[in-house]
PDB file of C-alpha atoms and ligand atoms in Angstrom:
ATOM      1  CA  UNK A 748       0.000   0.000   0.000  1.00  0.00           C
ATOM      2  CA  UNK A 749       3.007   2.266   0.062  1.00  0.00           C
ATOM      3  CA  UNK A 750       2.460   3.514  -3.468  1.00  0.00           C
ATOM      4  CA  UNK A 751      -1.173   4.212  -2.762  1.00  0.00           C
ATOM      5  CA  UNK A 752      -0.515   6.160   0.447  1.00  0.00           C
ATOM      6  CA  UNK A 753       2.185   8.327  -1.018  1.00  0.00           C
ATOM      7  CA  UNK A 754      -0.063   9.243  -3.921  1.00  0.00           C
ATOM      8  CA  UNK A 755      -2.411  11.110  -1.717  1.00  0.00           C
ATOM      9  CA  UNK A 756       0.375  13.208  -0.313  1.00  0.00           C
ATOM     10  CA  UNK A 757       1.543  14.479  -3.674  1.00  0.00           C
ATOM     11  CA  UNK A 758       0.410  17.699  -5.194  1.00  0.00           C
ATOM     12  CA  UNK A 759      -0.817  17.376  -8.723  1.00  0.00           C
ATOM     13  CA  UNK A 760       1.843  18.353 -11.215  1.00  0.00           C
ATOM     14  CA  UNK A 761       0.557  21.428 -12.979  1.00  0.00           C
ATOM     15  CA  UNK A 762       3.770  22.276 -14.767  1.00  0.00           C
ATOM     16  CA  UNK A 763       4.197  20.061 -17.813  1.00  0.00           C
ATOM     17  CA  UNK A 764       7.857  21.059 -18.113  1.00  0.00           C
ATOM     18  CA  UNK A 765       8.732  19.486 -14.798  1.00  0.00           C
ATOM     19  CA  UNK A 766       9.448  15.780 -14.688  1.00  0.00           C
ATOM     20  CA  UNK A 767       8.633  14.395 -11.273  1.00  0.00           C
ATOM     21  CA  UNK A 768       8.767  10.702 -10.558  1.00  0.00           C
ATOM     22  CA  UNK A 769       6.418   9.506  -7.868  1.00  0.00           C
ATOM     23  CA  UNK A 770       6.948   5.849  -7.123  1.00  0.00           C
ATOM     24  CA  UNK A 771       8.059   5.269 -10.654  1.00  0.00           C
ATOM     25  CA  UNK A 772       5.282   7.277 -12.320  1.00  0.00           C
ATOM     26  CA  UNK A 773       6.399  10.096 -14.553  1.00  0.00           C
ATOM     27  CA  UNK A 774       3.749  12.728 -13.944  1.00  0.00           C
ATOM     28  CA  UNK A 775       4.683  14.557 -17.132  1.00  0.00           C
ATOM     29  CA  UNK A 776       3.763  11.530 -19.236  1.00  0.00           C
ATOM     30  CA  UNK A 777       0.504  10.332 -17.724  1.00  0.00           C
ATOM     31  CA  UNK A 778      -2.039   9.103 -20.296  1.00  0.00           C
ATOM     32  CA  UNK A 779      -4.534  11.922 -20.850  1.00  0.00           C
ATOM     33  CA  UNK A 780      -7.387   9.582 -21.569  1.00  0.00           C
ATOM     34  CA  UNK A 781      -7.736   6.045 -20.208  1.00  0.00           C
ATOM     35  CA  UNK A 782     -10.459   3.712 -21.460  1.00  0.00           C
ATOM     36  CA  UNK A 783     -11.474   0.874 -19.153  1.00  0.00           C
ATOM     37  CA  UNK A 784     -13.464  -2.244 -20.049  1.00  0.00           C
ATOM     38  CA  UNK A 785     -14.721  -3.065 -16.559  1.00  0.00           C
ATOM     39  CA  UNK A 786     -15.004  -6.818 -17.013  1.00  0.00           C
ATOM     40  CA  UNK A 787     -15.176  -9.818 -14.705  1.00  0.00           C
ATOM     41  CA  UNK A 788     -17.806  -8.715 -12.195  1.00  0.00           C
ATOM     42  CA  UNK A 789     -19.886 -11.882 -12.513  1.00  0.00           C
ATOM     43  CA  UNK A 790     -16.966 -14.300 -12.348  1.00  0.00           C
ATOM     44  CA  UNK A 791     -15.541 -12.464  -9.347  1.00  0.00           C
ATOM     45  CA  UNK A 792     -18.834 -12.888  -7.479  1.00  0.00           C
ATOM     46  CA  UNK A 793     -19.198 -16.517  -8.523  1.00  0.00           C
ATOM     47  CA  UNK A 794     -15.695 -17.316  -7.309  1.00  0.00           C
ATOM     48  CA  UNK A 795     -16.844 -16.305  -3.842  1.00  0.00           C
ATOM     49  CA  UNK A 796     -20.078 -18.237  -3.998  1.00  0.00           C
ATOM     50  CA  UNK A 797     -22.153 -15.076  -4.467  1.00  0.00           C
ATOM     51  CA  UNK A 798     -24.671 -14.076  -7.134  1.00  0.00           C
ATOM     52  CA  UNK A 799     -23.367 -12.231 -10.213  1.00  0.00           C
ATOM     53  CA  UNK A 800     -25.111  -9.006  -9.251  1.00  0.00           C
ATOM     54  CA  UNK A 801     -22.966  -8.791  -6.113  1.00  0.00           C
ATOM     55  CA  UNK A 802     -20.039  -8.391  -8.481  1.00  0.00           C
ATOM     56  CA  UNK A 803     -21.637  -5.456 -10.276  1.00  0.00           C
ATOM     57  CA  UNK A 804     -22.074  -3.679  -6.968  1.00  0.00           C
ATOM     58  CA  UNK A 805     -18.443  -4.291  -6.034  1.00  0.00           C
ATOM     59  CA  UNK A 806     -17.349  -3.152  -9.496  1.00  0.00           C
ATOM     60  CA  UNK A 807     -19.066   0.206  -9.010  1.00  0.00           C
ATOM     61  CA  UNK A 808     -16.912   0.724  -5.882  1.00  0.00           C
ATOM     62  CA  UNK A 809     -13.737  -0.054  -7.823  1.00  0.00           C
ATOM     63  CA  UNK A 810     -14.599   2.634 -10.349  1.00  0.00           C
ATOM     64  CA  UNK A 811     -14.957   5.276  -7.636  1.00  0.00           C
ATOM     65  CA  UNK A 812     -11.492   4.472  -6.290  1.00  0.00           C
ATOM     66  CA  UNK A 813      -9.818   4.412  -9.689  1.00  0.00           C
ATOM     67  CA  UNK A 814     -11.356   7.732 -10.757  1.00  0.00           C
ATOM     68  CA  UNK A 815     -10.008   9.408  -7.619  1.00  0.00           C
ATOM     69  CA  UNK A 816      -6.493   8.090  -8.178  1.00  0.00           C
ATOM     70  CA  UNK A 817      -6.583   8.919 -11.875  1.00  0.00           C
ATOM     71  CA  UNK A 818      -7.496  12.502 -11.039  1.00  0.00           C
ATOM     72  CA  UNK A 819      -4.702  12.775  -8.453  1.00  0.00           C
ATOM     73  CA  UNK A 820      -2.048  11.839 -10.974  1.00  0.00           C
ATOM     74  CA  UNK A 821      -3.384  14.111 -13.698  1.00  0.00           C
ATOM     75  CA  UNK A 822      -5.415  11.854 -16.004  1.00  0.00           C
ATOM     76  CA  UNK A 823      -7.922  14.064 -17.815  1.00  0.00           C
ATOM     77  CA  UNK A 824     -10.541  11.551 -18.981  1.00  0.00           C
ATOM     78  CA  UNK A 825     -11.660   8.072 -17.905  1.00  0.00           C
ATOM     79  CA  UNK A 826     -14.036   6.322 -20.297  1.00  0.00           C
ATOM     80  CA  UNK A 827     -15.583   3.397 -18.448  1.00  0.00           C
ATOM     81  CA  UNK A 828     -17.590   0.658 -20.167  1.00  0.00           C
ATOM     82  CA  UNK A 829     -20.548  -0.001 -17.871  1.00  0.00           C
ATOM     83  CA  UNK A 830     -23.143  -1.560 -20.187  1.00  0.00           C
ATOM     84  CA  UNK A 831     -22.836  -2.539 -23.831  1.00  0.00           C
ATOM     85  CA  UNK A 832     -25.429  -2.663 -26.600  1.00  0.00           C
ATOM     86  CA  UNK A 833     -24.873  -6.445 -26.514  1.00  0.00           C
ATOM     87  CA  UNK A 834     -25.436  -6.779 -22.761  1.00  0.00           C
ATOM     88  CA  UNK A 835     -29.227  -6.700 -23.333  1.00  0.00           C
ATOM     89  CA  UNK A 836     -28.807 -10.380 -24.276  1.00  0.00           C
ATOM     90  CA  UNK A 837     -28.402 -11.217 -20.583  1.00  0.00           C
ATOM     91  CA  UNK A 838     -31.225 -12.470 -18.354  1.00  0.00           C
ATOM     92  CA  UNK A 839     -33.727  -9.713 -17.656  1.00  0.00           C
ATOM     93  CA  UNK A 840     -33.071  -9.994 -13.904  1.00  0.00           C
ATOM     94  CA  UNK A 841     -29.396  -9.131 -14.372  1.00  0.00           C
ATOM     95  CA  UNK A 842     -30.141  -6.284 -16.791  1.00  0.00           C
ATOM     96  CA  UNK A 843     -32.719  -4.835 -14.380  1.00  0.00           C
ATOM     97  CA  UNK A 844     -30.259  -5.067 -11.518  1.00  0.00           C
ATOM     98  CA  UNK A 845     -27.616  -3.199 -13.497  1.00  0.00           C
ATOM     99  CA  UNK A 846     -30.120  -0.478 -14.432  1.00  0.00           C
ATOM    100  CA  UNK A 847     -31.168  -0.122 -10.801  1.00  0.00           C
ATOM    101  CA  UNK A 848     -27.563  -0.001  -9.666  1.00  0.00           C
ATOM    102  CA  UNK A 849     -26.895   2.698 -12.224  1.00  0.00           C
ATOM    103  CA  UNK A 850     -29.923   4.624 -11.111  1.00  0.00           C
ATOM    104  CA  UNK A 851     -28.802   4.501  -7.476  1.00  0.00           C
ATOM    105  CA  UNK A 852     -25.213   5.370  -8.401  1.00  0.00           C
ATOM    106  CA  UNK A 853     -26.311   8.403 -10.377  1.00  0.00           C
ATOM    107  CA  UNK A 854     -28.184   9.708  -7.362  1.00  0.00           C
ATOM    108  CA  UNK A 855     -25.771   8.814  -4.584  1.00  0.00           C
ATOM    109  CA  UNK A 856     -22.601   9.959  -6.316  1.00  0.00           C
ATOM    110  CA  UNK A 857     -23.522  13.459  -7.502  1.00  0.00           C
ATOM    111  CA  UNK A 858     -22.385  15.073  -4.272  1.00  0.00           C
ATOM    112  CA  UNK A 859     -19.165  13.091  -4.330  1.00  0.00           C
ATOM    113  CA  UNK A 860     -18.558  14.057  -7.970  1.00  0.00           C
ATOM    114  CA  UNK A 861     -18.991  17.698  -7.088  1.00  0.00           C
ATOM    115  CA  UNK A 862     -16.788  17.398  -4.013  1.00  0.00           C
ATOM    116  CA  UNK A 863     -14.057  15.893  -6.182  1.00  0.00           C
ATOM    117  CA  UNK A 864     -14.631  18.269  -9.112  1.00  0.00           C
ATOM    118  CA  UNK A 865     -15.521  15.344 -11.440  1.00  0.00           C
ATOM    119  CA  UNK A 866     -17.411  16.154 -14.626  1.00  0.00           C
ATOM    120  CA  UNK A 867     -19.730  13.338 -15.709  1.00  0.00           C
ATOM    121  CA  UNK A 868     -20.539  12.567 -19.321  1.00  0.00           C
ATOM    122  CA  UNK A 869     -22.168   9.646 -21.050  1.00  0.00           C
ATOM    123  CA  UNK A 870     -21.733   7.869 -24.303  1.00  0.00           C
ATOM    124  CA  UNK A 871     -24.079   5.385 -25.872  1.00  0.00           C
ATOM    125  CA  UNK A 872     -27.554   5.165 -27.301  1.00  0.00           C
ATOM    126  CA  UNK A 873     -30.423   6.482 -25.209  1.00  0.00           C
ATOM    127  CA  UNK A 874     -32.793   4.240 -27.110  1.00  0.00           C
ATOM    128  CA  UNK A 875     -34.102   1.429 -24.932  1.00  0.00           C
ATOM    129  CA  UNK A 876     -32.895   2.922 -21.664  1.00  0.00           C
ATOM    130  CA  UNK A 877     -35.482   3.308 -18.888  1.00  0.00           C
ATOM    131  CA  UNK A 878     -36.905   6.832 -18.616  1.00  0.00           C
ATOM    132  CA  UNK A 879     -35.652   7.233 -15.044  1.00  0.00           C
ATOM    133  CA  UNK A 880     -32.084   6.457 -16.106  1.00  0.00           C
ATOM    134  CA  UNK A 881     -32.236   8.990 -18.925  1.00  0.00           C
ATOM    135  CA  UNK A 882     -33.484  11.645 -16.502  1.00  0.00           C
ATOM    136  CA  UNK A 883     -30.753  10.856 -13.995  1.00  0.00           C
ATOM    137  CA  UNK A 884     -28.126  10.910 -16.723  1.00  0.00           C
ATOM    138  CA  UNK A 885     -29.292  14.365 -17.802  1.00  0.00           C
ATOM    139  CA  UNK A 886     -29.293  15.528 -14.214  1.00  0.00           C
ATOM    140  CA  UNK A 887     -25.777  14.179 -13.579  1.00  0.00           C
ATOM    141  CA  UNK A 888     -24.450  15.973 -16.666  1.00  0.00           C
ATOM    142  CA  UNK A 889     -26.169  19.216 -15.711  1.00  0.00           C
ATOM    143  CA  UNK A 890     -25.140  19.064 -12.035  1.00  0.00           C
ATOM    144  CA  UNK A 891     -21.461  18.445 -12.814  1.00  0.00           C
ATOM    145  CA  UNK A 892     -21.006  20.419 -16.031  1.00  0.00           C
ATOM    146  CA  UNK A 893     -19.028  23.230 -14.393  1.00  0.00           C
ATOM    147  CA  UNK A 894     -16.576  20.889 -12.682  1.00  0.00           C
ATOM    148  CA  UNK A 895     -13.097  21.344 -14.056  1.00  0.00           C
ATOM    149  CA  UNK A 896     -11.369  18.172 -12.836  1.00  0.00           C
ATOM    150  CA  UNK A 897     -11.310  14.746 -14.413  1.00  0.00           C
ATOM    151  CA  UNK A 898     -14.038  13.802 -16.912  1.00  0.00           C
ATOM    152  CA  UNK A 899     -15.777  10.529 -16.121  1.00  0.00           C
ATOM    153  CA  UNK A 900     -17.219   9.406 -19.432  1.00  0.00           C
ATOM    154  CA  UNK A 901     -19.585   6.520 -18.697  1.00  0.00           C
ATOM    155  CA  UNK A 902     -20.432   4.169 -21.555  1.00  0.00           C
ATOM    156  CA  UNK A 903     -24.001   3.028 -21.083  1.00  0.00           C
ATOM    157  CA  UNK A 904     -25.867   1.139 -23.798  1.00  0.00           C
ATOM    158  CA  UNK A 905     -22.690   1.728 -25.774  1.00  0.00           C
ATOM    159  CA  UNK A 906     -21.431  -0.144 -28.832  1.00  0.00           C
ATOM    160  CA  UNK A 907     -18.587   0.986 -31.047  1.00  0.00           C
ATOM    161  CA  UNK A 908     -20.270  -0.192 -34.232  1.00  0.00           C
ATOM    162  CA  UNK A 909     -23.564   1.469 -33.273  1.00  0.00           C
ATOM    163  CA  UNK A 910     -21.671   4.686 -32.533  1.00  0.00           C
ATOM    164  CA  UNK A 911     -20.056   4.672 -35.970  1.00  0.00           C
ATOM    165  CA  UNK A 912     -23.384   3.895 -37.660  1.00  0.00           C
ATOM    166  CA  UNK A 913     -25.237   6.720 -35.914  1.00  0.00           C
ATOM    167  CA  UNK A 914     -22.438   9.091 -36.927  1.00  0.00           C
ATOM    168  CA  UNK A 915     -22.733   7.992 -40.556  1.00  0.00           C
ATOM    169  CA  UNK A 916     -26.508   8.399 -40.499  1.00  0.00           C
ATOM    170  CA  UNK A 917     -26.265  11.915 -39.069  1.00  0.00           C
ATOM    171  CA  UNK A 918     -23.526  12.837 -41.516  1.00  0.00           C
ATOM    172  CA  UNK A 919     -25.649  11.543 -44.410  1.00  0.00           C
ATOM    173  CA  UNK A 920     -28.650  13.524 -43.146  1.00  0.00           C
ATOM    174  CA  UNK A 921     -26.571  16.715 -42.854  1.00  0.00           C
ATOM    175  CA  UNK A 922     -25.145  16.127 -46.323  1.00  0.00           C
ATOM    176  CA  UNK A 923     -28.633  15.645 -47.731  1.00  0.00           C
ATOM    177  CA  UNK A 924     -29.707  18.919 -46.107  1.00  0.00           C
ATOM    178  CA  UNK A 925     -26.737  20.664 -47.689  1.00  0.00           C
ATOM    179  CA  UNK A 926     -25.076  21.374 -44.319  1.00  0.00           C
ATOM    180  CA  UNK A 927     -22.072  19.233 -45.293  1.00  0.00           C
ATOM    181  CA  UNK A 928     -20.343  18.586 -48.589  1.00  0.00           C
ATOM    182  CA  UNK A 929     -19.028  15.106 -49.392  1.00  0.00           C
ATOM    183  CA  UNK A 930     -15.497  16.458 -49.527  1.00  0.00           C
ATOM    184  CA  UNK A 931     -15.924  17.882 -46.002  1.00  0.00           C
ATOM    185  CA  UNK A 932     -16.281  14.378 -44.581  1.00  0.00           C
ATOM    186  CA  UNK A 933     -12.765  14.012 -43.233  1.00  0.00           C
ATOM    187  CA  UNK A 934     -11.565  12.304 -40.053  1.00  0.00           C
ATOM    188  CA  UNK A 935     -11.985  15.482 -38.003  1.00  0.00           C
ATOM    189  CA  UNK A 936     -15.555  16.051 -39.169  1.00  0.00           C
ATOM    190  CA  UNK A 937     -16.361  12.407 -38.546  1.00  0.00           C
ATOM    191  CA  UNK A 938     -15.004  12.626 -34.996  1.00  0.00           C
ATOM    192  CA  UNK A 939     -17.355  15.509 -34.286  1.00  0.00           C
ATOM    193  CA  UNK A 940     -20.254  13.135 -34.860  1.00  0.00           C
ATOM    194  CA  UNK A 941     -18.973  10.537 -32.387  1.00  0.00           C
ATOM    195  CA  UNK A 942     -20.052  10.522 -28.729  1.00  0.00           C
ATOM    196  CA  UNK A 943     -16.510  11.547 -27.841  1.00  0.00           C
ATOM    197  CA  UNK A 944     -16.561  14.795 -29.855  1.00  0.00           C
ATOM    198  CA  UNK A 945     -14.088  17.208 -28.305  1.00  0.00           C
ATOM    199  CA  UNK A 946     -12.263  14.576 -26.237  1.00  0.00           C
ATOM    200  CA  UNK A 947      -8.765  13.320 -27.025  1.00  0.00           C
ATOM    201  CA  UNK A 948      -8.482   9.682 -28.136  1.00  0.00           C
ATOM    202  CA  UNK A 949      -7.646   7.175 -25.380  1.00  0.00           C
ATOM    203  CA  UNK A 950      -3.904   6.684 -24.908  1.00  0.00           C
ATOM    204  CA  UNK A 951      -4.333   3.574 -22.810  1.00  0.00           C
ATOM    205  CA  UNK A 952      -6.988   0.859 -22.793  1.00  0.00           C
ATOM    206  CA  UNK A 953      -7.202  -1.291 -19.666  1.00  0.00           C
ATOM    207  CA  UNK A 954      -9.108  -4.577 -19.647  1.00  0.00           C
ATOM    208  CA  UNK A 955      -9.308  -6.656 -16.493  1.00  0.00           C
ATOM    209  CA  UNK A 956     -11.061 -10.046 -16.444  1.00  0.00           C
ATOM    210  CA  UNK A 957      -8.569 -12.120 -18.396  1.00  0.00           C
ATOM    211  CA  UNK A 958      -9.908 -11.690 -21.933  1.00  0.00           C
ATOM    212  CA  UNK A 959      -7.850 -10.107 -24.665  1.00  0.00           C
ATOM    213  CA  UNK A 960     -10.525  -8.542 -26.801  1.00  0.00           C
ATOM    214  CA  UNK A 961     -12.147  -5.198 -27.462  1.00  0.00           C
ATOM    215  CA  UNK A 962     -15.813  -6.255 -27.145  1.00  0.00           C
ATOM    216  CA  UNK A 963     -17.024  -3.396 -29.344  1.00  0.00           C
ATOM    217  CA  UNK A 964     -15.507  -0.623 -27.216  1.00  0.00           C
ATOM    218  CA  UNK A 965     -14.458   2.681 -28.808  1.00  0.00           C
ATOM    219  CA  UNK A 966     -13.545   1.070 -32.120  1.00  0.00           C
ATOM    220  CA  UNK A 967     -12.655   4.298 -33.876  1.00  0.00           C
ATOM    221  CA  UNK A 968     -11.012   6.022 -30.920  1.00  0.00           C
ATOM    222  CA  UNK A 969      -8.619   3.259 -29.803  1.00  0.00           C
ATOM    223  CA  UNK A 970      -6.816   3.115 -33.159  1.00  0.00           C
ATOM    224  CA  UNK A 971      -3.469   3.815 -31.476  1.00  0.00           C
ATOM    225  CA  UNK A 972      -4.253   3.186 -27.807  1.00  0.00           C
ATOM    226  CA  UNK A 973      -1.807   1.074 -25.839  1.00  0.00           C
ATOM    227  CA  UNK A 974      -3.553  -2.018 -24.487  1.00  0.00           C
ATOM    228  CA  UNK A 975      -2.987  -3.398 -20.982  1.00  0.00           C
ATOM    229  CA  UNK A 976      -4.813  -6.456 -19.719  1.00  0.00           C
ATOM    230  CA  UNK A 977      -4.836  -8.373 -16.464  1.00  0.00           C
ATOM    231  CA  UNK A 978      -6.425 -11.617 -15.277  1.00  0.00           C
ATOM    232  CA  UNK A 979      -7.721  -9.847 -12.181  1.00  0.00           C
ATOM    233  CA  UNK A 980     -11.461  -9.322 -12.202  1.00  0.00           C
ATOM    234  CA  UNK A 981     -12.666  -5.724 -12.118  1.00  0.00           C
ATOM    235  CA  UNK A 982     -13.963  -5.802  -8.503  1.00  0.00           C
ATOM    236  CA  UNK A 983     -10.491  -7.020  -7.466  1.00  0.00           C
ATOM    237  CA  UNK A 984      -8.659  -4.446  -9.590  1.00  0.00           C
ATOM    238  CA  UNK A 985      -6.399  -2.433  -7.283  1.00  0.00           C
ATOM    239  CA  UNK A 986      -4.797   1.029  -7.358  1.00  0.00           C
ATOM    240  CA  UNK A 987      -1.450  -0.772  -7.620  1.00  0.00           C
ATOM    241  CA  UNK A 988      -2.592  -2.485 -10.820  1.00  0.00           C
ATOM    242  CA  UNK A 989      -3.748   0.839 -12.203  1.00  0.00           C
ATOM    243  CA  UNK A 990      -0.357   2.411 -11.486  1.00  0.00           C
ATOM    244  CA  UNK A 991       1.393  -0.638 -12.923  1.00  0.00           C
ATOM    245  CA  UNK A 992      -0.580  -0.194 -16.159  1.00  0.00           C
ATOM    246  CA  UNK A 993       0.510   3.436 -16.322  1.00  0.00           C
ATOM    247  CA  UNK A 994       4.150   2.553 -15.608  1.00  0.00           C
ATOM    248  CA  UNK A 995       4.139  -0.014 -18.396  1.00  0.00           C
ATOM    249  CA  UNK A 996       2.443   2.491 -20.704  1.00  0.00           C
ATOM    250  CA  UNK A 997       5.249   4.928 -19.957  1.00  0.00           C
ATOM    251  CA  UNK A 998       7.822   2.329 -20.888  1.00  0.00           C
ATOM    252  CA  UNK A 999       6.319   1.702 -24.302  1.00  0.00           C
ATOM    253  CA  UNK A1000       7.337   3.360 -27.526  1.00  0.00           C
ATOM    254  CA  UNK A1001       4.358   4.811 -29.379  1.00  0.00           C
ATOM    255  CA  UNK A1002       5.206   5.145 -33.026  1.00  0.00           C
ATOM    256  CA  UNK A1003       1.816   5.882 -34.640  1.00  0.00           C
ATOM    257  CA  UNK A1004       2.994   4.171 -37.770  1.00  0.00           C
ATOM    258  CA  UNK A1005       6.111   6.300 -38.037  1.00  0.00           C
ATOM    259  CA  UNK A1006       9.708   5.769 -37.017  1.00  0.00           C
ATOM    260  CA  UNK A1007      11.304   6.893 -33.825  1.00  0.00           C
ATOM    261  CA  UNK A1008      14.531   8.766 -34.361  1.00  0.00           C
ATOM    262  CA  UNK A1009      16.866   8.524 -31.420  1.00  0.00           C
TER     263      UNK A1009
HETATM  264  C1  LIG B1770     -18.723  -6.605 -16.650  1.00  0.00           C
HETATM  265  O1  LIG B1770     -18.715  -7.776 -15.909  1.00  0.00           O
HETATM  266  C2  LIG B1770     -19.956  -5.781 -16.415  1.00  0.00           C
HETATM  267  C3  LIG B1770     -20.941  -5.837 -17.514  1.00  0.00           C
HETATM  268  C4  LIG B1770     -20.735  -6.387 -18.664  1.00  0.00           C
HETATM  269  C5  LIG B1770     -22.234  -5.218 -17.269  1.00  0.00           C
HETATM  270  P1  LIG B1770     -19.466  -9.076 -16.434  1.00  0.00           P
HETATM  271  O2  LIG B1770     -20.875  -9.015 -15.971  1.00  0.00           O
HETATM  272  O3  LIG B1770     -19.277  -9.240 -17.886  1.00  0.00           O
HETATM  273  O4  LIG B1770     -18.717 -10.206 -15.635  1.00  0.00           O
HETATM  274  P2  LIG B1770     -18.148 -11.557 -16.254  1.00  0.00           P
HETATM  275  O5  LIG B1770     -17.259 -11.162 -17.393  1.00  0.00           O
HETATM  276  O6  LIG B1770     -19.318 -12.371 -16.700  1.00  0.00           O
HETATM  277  O7  LIG B1770     -17.397 -12.172 -15.132  1.00  0.00           O
HETATM  278  C1  LIG B1771     -17.703  -5.853 -22.058  1.00  0.00           C
HETATM  279  O1  LIG B1771     -17.799  -6.984 -21.278  1.00  0.00           O
HETATM  280  C2  LIG B1771     -18.787  -4.882 -21.679  1.00  0.00           C
HETATM  281  C3  LIG B1771     -18.643  -4.237 -20.391  1.00  0.00           C
HETATM  282  C4  LIG B1771     -17.630  -4.376 -19.567  1.00  0.00           C
HETATM  283  C5  LIG B1771     -19.711  -3.343 -20.010  1.00  0.00           C
HETATM  284  P1  LIG B1771     -18.607  -8.267 -21.770  1.00  0.00           P
HETATM  285  O2  LIG B1771     -18.564  -9.253 -20.665  1.00  0.00           O
HETATM  286  O3  LIG B1771     -19.948  -7.870 -22.245  1.00  0.00           O
HETATM  287  O4  LIG B1771     -17.748  -8.753 -23.013  1.00  0.00           O
HETATM  288  P2  LIG B1771     -17.606 -10.188 -23.661  1.00  0.00           P
HETATM  289  O5  LIG B1771     -18.987 -10.738 -23.810  1.00  0.00           O
HETATM  290  O6  LIG B1771     -16.784 -11.010 -22.721  1.00  0.00           O
HETATM  291  O7  LIG B1771     -16.902  -9.961 -24.945  1.00  0.00           O
HETATM  292 MG1  LIG B1772     -17.863 -10.082 -19.036  1.00  0.00          MG
END
């Protein structure tokens, strides 16, 4: 726990020219945007003889901890995959539980978000979501919109393919209306039609739960993200693992298709 304790004593590095190493983390090279596929909740619960839903509850706690630490070290955005467009395939009891958990979370955490200066955003389709969830999502966005700290971008009813399709449909509609010309449809324009408009692309993608796949998460945006996976289930994901992921990220050479000249 040494790493964890010392983190809370540090002052956030606000000067990008200064390289400070805290327990091996270079605060001048922290990923700006970290995407997290919060997987393994059900298996974690099952391993302890509990029902799957117990794991979802525990997973929500992990997220709170990780967001706080991310903010302390200067991460600007966390995009967290909470419910996918494919997760509707699960038994209705599990889906309902997740929706209720979300509903409770969105009420109970607003004060905490404001205390910690966290700005909440959402990405995903609103279609099919219960009315109460949509209202609470709107309220969470409104209540935290002036916060200037970390952005918590929650992916709810999110699918990367669906996101790209809705962007194409809206682009086609705007082109039909004469608001866009075909030659204007460049990468930058396209990105403005994604849920992540205005946000930098993730630098690091973390997937706990032991699977090495993307599961339809941020397909466009993760083009050059560094990927870090662990067998640990999300409810058992620790601050130390999070810092380890960042350390390993910092040791990697990102080439973006080019060559690194040393
Ligand atoms: C991730 O955990 C949360 C959601 C997909 C809602 P899972 O529920 O997928 O847990 P596992 O992967 O079955 O253990
Ligand atoms: C990805 O996990 C979705 C979320 C974490 C919300 P899944 O459990 O749905 O992914 P697969 O089915 O293992 O690919
Ligand atoms: Mg899973």
